[in-house]
Amino acid sequence: MSESPPTETLVIERGYDAPATAVFDAFTHEDVMRRWWHARPDWTTPEASVDLRVGGAVRVVMRDTDGDSHGGGGHYTVVDRPHRLAFTWTWDRDDEDRETLIEIAFVESGGATTVTFTHSSLRDEATARDHEEGWNRCFDNLERTLAEGRA
C-alpha cells in the first residue's frame, strides 16, 4: 500500500466590518471578485466566473504587471449562504496541478463578520507560506473593497 504524499493546511482568520451576506457575496459575485481577488495591489483580475451551486464551477484569472496570467478554478462542494462556502481549487500552471480544497466560514456578530479561511492539501510548507502571503494580500484588497461599499 502506497503512502499519500504529505500536505499542508493553511488557516487564516480575518474580521471585516460588514454583514456576513456582503462578505459571502464578495466571494461569489463575479464583478466584486474582479475588484479584490488578486495577490498584489497593482495586479488585476480580468476574469472571474461563478456557477454558484454544489458542483458548479468557479474560476479566477489574475494578471500581473508584466501581463502574465495566474489562473485556476474548481467546483463548489458547499454553498450555504451566508454561513459556509467550499470549493476545490487547481492552478492552471503545470507545476501546481494538485487539487486543493478551500473552505470558508462566515460568522456575523454585531454587523461585523469573522471569516475563517482554510486552504488544505497544499503541496508543502513553502507552498503554504506562498499561499498565505498571496491570500492575505487578497484579503487586504477585500477589506478595502468592503470599506468602499463596493461589495
Short mmCIF file of C-alpha atoms in Angstrom, two decimals:
data_model
loop_
_atom_site.label_atom_id
_atom_site.label_comp_id
_atom_site.label_asym_id
_atom_site.label_seq_id
_atom_site.Cartn_x
_atom_site.Cartn_y
_atom_site.Cartn_z
CA MET A 1 0.00 0.00 0.00
CA SER A 2 1.47 3.37 -1.02
CA GLU A 3 1.52 6.33 1.32
CA SER A 4 -0.17 9.58 0.41
CA PRO A 5 2.23 12.48 -0.07
CA PRO A 6 2.35 14.88 2.88
CA THR A 7 0.24 18.01 2.62
CA GLU A 8 -0.08 21.30 4.44
CA THR A 9 -3.14 23.21 5.59
CA LEU A 10 -3.31 26.99 5.80
CA VAL A 11 -5.83 28.68 8.11
CA ILE A 12 -6.37 32.45 8.06
CA GLU A 13 -8.89 34.29 10.21
CA ARG A 14 -9.88 37.84 9.26
CA GLY A 15 -12.50 40.25 10.51
CA TYR A 16 -14.50 42.59 8.27
CA ASP A 17 -16.75 45.48 9.24
CA ALA A 18 -19.59 44.23 7.05
CA PRO A 19 -22.52 41.81 7.38
CA ALA A 20 -21.95 38.16 6.51
CA THR A 21 -24.16 38.40 3.41
CA ALA A 22 -21.93 41.16 1.96
CA VAL A 23 -18.72 39.25 2.69
CA PHE A 24 -20.14 35.97 1.34
CA ASP A 25 -21.35 37.76 -1.78
CA ALA A 26 -17.88 39.25 -2.30
CA PHE A 27 -16.59 35.68 -2.68
CA THR A 28 -19.35 34.70 -5.11
CA HIS A 29 -20.28 37.69 -7.30
CA GLU A 30 -18.09 37.94 -10.37
CA ASP A 31 -17.96 41.73 -10.60
CA VAL A 32 -16.95 42.06 -6.94
CA MET A 33 -14.39 39.24 -7.18
CA ARG A 34 -12.68 41.10 -10.04
CA ARG A 35 -12.18 44.09 -7.70
CA TRP A 36 -10.30 42.26 -4.93
CA TRP A 37 -9.16 38.76 -5.92
CA HIS A 38 -5.52 39.43 -6.89
CA ALA A 39 -2.33 38.77 -4.98
CA ARG A 40 -0.78 42.23 -5.37
CA PRO A 41 -2.40 45.69 -5.26
CA ASP A 42 -1.12 46.54 -8.77
CA TRP A 43 -2.42 43.32 -10.36
CA THR A 44 -5.84 42.99 -11.98
CA THR A 45 -8.44 40.25 -12.18
CA PRO A 46 -9.77 40.26 -15.74
CA GLU A 47 -11.68 37.00 -15.35
CA ALA A 48 -13.96 35.70 -12.61
CA SER A 49 -16.75 33.23 -13.30
CA VAL A 50 -19.15 31.62 -10.85
CA ASP A 51 -21.82 28.94 -11.16
CA LEU A 52 -22.94 29.13 -7.52
CA ARG A 53 -24.34 25.67 -6.81
CA VAL A 54 -22.84 22.45 -5.49
CA GLY A 55 -20.96 21.01 -8.46
CA GLY A 56 -20.89 24.40 -10.21
CA ALA A 57 -17.61 25.83 -11.44
CA VAL A 58 -15.61 28.75 -10.11
CA ARG A 59 -12.69 30.29 -11.99
CA VAL A 60 -10.42 33.29 -11.40
CA VAL A 61 -7.59 34.68 -13.54
CA MET A 62 -5.26 37.34 -12.12
CA ARG A 63 -2.88 39.35 -14.30
CA ASP A 64 0.44 40.68 -13.01
CA THR A 65 2.19 43.90 -14.07
CA ASP A 66 4.16 42.03 -16.76
CA GLY A 67 0.91 40.84 -18.34
CA ASP A 68 1.35 37.23 -17.20
CA SER A 69 -1.81 35.40 -16.16
CA HIS A 70 -2.20 33.37 -12.97
CA GLY A 71 -5.42 31.41 -13.12
CA GLY A 72 -7.16 28.50 -11.56
CA GLY A 73 -10.50 27.10 -10.66
CA GLY A 74 -12.54 24.27 -9.29
CA HIS A 75 -16.01 23.21 -8.27
CA TYR A 76 -18.22 24.13 -5.35
CA THR A 77 -18.67 21.43 -2.71
CA VAL A 78 -20.64 23.53 -0.17
CA VAL A 79 -22.86 26.56 -0.79
CA ASP A 80 -24.67 27.72 2.37
CA ARG A 81 -25.20 31.49 2.06
CA PRO A 82 -24.11 33.34 4.17
CA HIS A 83 -22.54 30.77 6.51
CA ARG A 84 -20.26 28.45 4.57
CA LEU A 85 -18.63 28.10 1.19
CA ALA A 86 -16.24 25.42 -0.06
CA PHE A 87 -14.70 24.59 -3.41
CA THR A 88 -11.89 22.60 -4.93
CA TRP A 89 -9.03 24.58 -6.46
CA THR A 90 -6.38 23.71 -9.03
CA TRP A 91 -3.94 26.21 -10.54
CA ASP A 92 -3.54 26.28 -14.33
CA ARG A 93 0.27 26.06 -14.06
CA ASP A 94 1.74 22.64 -14.73
CA ASP A 95 3.80 22.68 -11.52
CA GLU A 96 0.67 23.25 -9.40
CA ASP A 97 -1.62 20.55 -10.75
CA ARG A 98 -2.56 19.34 -7.27
CA GLU A 99 -6.24 19.70 -6.39
CA THR A 100 -6.70 21.55 -3.11
CA LEU A 101 -9.76 22.43 -1.06
CA ILE A 102 -10.80 25.89 0.09
CA GLU A 103 -13.34 26.09 2.94
CA ILE A 104 -14.67 29.41 4.23
CA ALA A 105 -16.82 30.03 7.31
CA PHE A 106 -18.58 33.38 7.81
CA VAL A 107 -19.70 34.28 11.36
CA GLU A 108 -21.51 37.57 11.90
CA SER A 109 -21.71 39.36 15.23
CA GLY A 110 -22.91 42.92 15.73
CA GLY A 111 -22.80 43.69 12.00
CA ALA A 112 -19.16 42.57 11.62
CA THR A 113 -18.08 39.26 10.11
CA THR A 114 -15.25 36.93 11.05
CA VAL A 115 -14.05 34.82 8.15
CA THR A 116 -12.17 31.59 8.80
CA PHE A 117 -10.45 30.59 5.57
CA THR A 118 -8.93 27.09 5.30
CA HIS A 119 -6.88 26.01 2.28
CA SER A 120 -5.92 22.34 2.58
CA SER A 121 -3.93 19.76 0.60
CA LEU A 122 -1.19 22.27 -0.26
CA ARG A 123 1.98 20.59 -1.51
CA ASP A 124 4.38 21.55 1.28
CA GLU A 125 5.25 24.19 3.88
CA ALA A 126 6.84 26.53 1.30
CA THR A 127 3.70 26.38 -0.84
CA ALA A 128 1.56 27.10 2.23
CA ARG A 129 3.71 30.16 3.06
CA ASP A 130 3.43 31.43 -0.53
CA HIS A 131 -0.33 30.98 -0.47
CA GLU A 132 -0.57 32.66 2.94
CA GLU A 133 1.19 35.74 1.57
CA GLY A 134 -0.99 35.85 -1.54
CA TRP A 135 -4.27 35.23 0.28
CA ASN A 136 -3.51 37.88 2.90
CA ARG A 137 -2.91 40.42 0.14
CA CYS A 138 -6.20 39.39 -1.48
CA PHE A 139 -7.95 39.79 1.86
CA ASP A 140 -6.41 43.26 2.29
CA ASN A 141 -7.94 44.12 -1.11
CA LEU A 142 -11.26 42.64 0.05
CA GLU A 143 -11.18 44.80 3.18
CA ARG A 144 -10.70 47.93 1.05
CA THR A 145 -13.48 46.86 -1.33
CA LEU A 146 -15.92 46.30 1.53
CA ALA A 147 -14.94 49.58 3.21
CA GLU A 148 -15.61 51.44 -0.05
CA GLY A 149 -19.09 49.90 -0.14
CA ARG A 150 -18.34 48.31 -3.49
CA ALA A 151 -19.21 44.76 -2.50
#
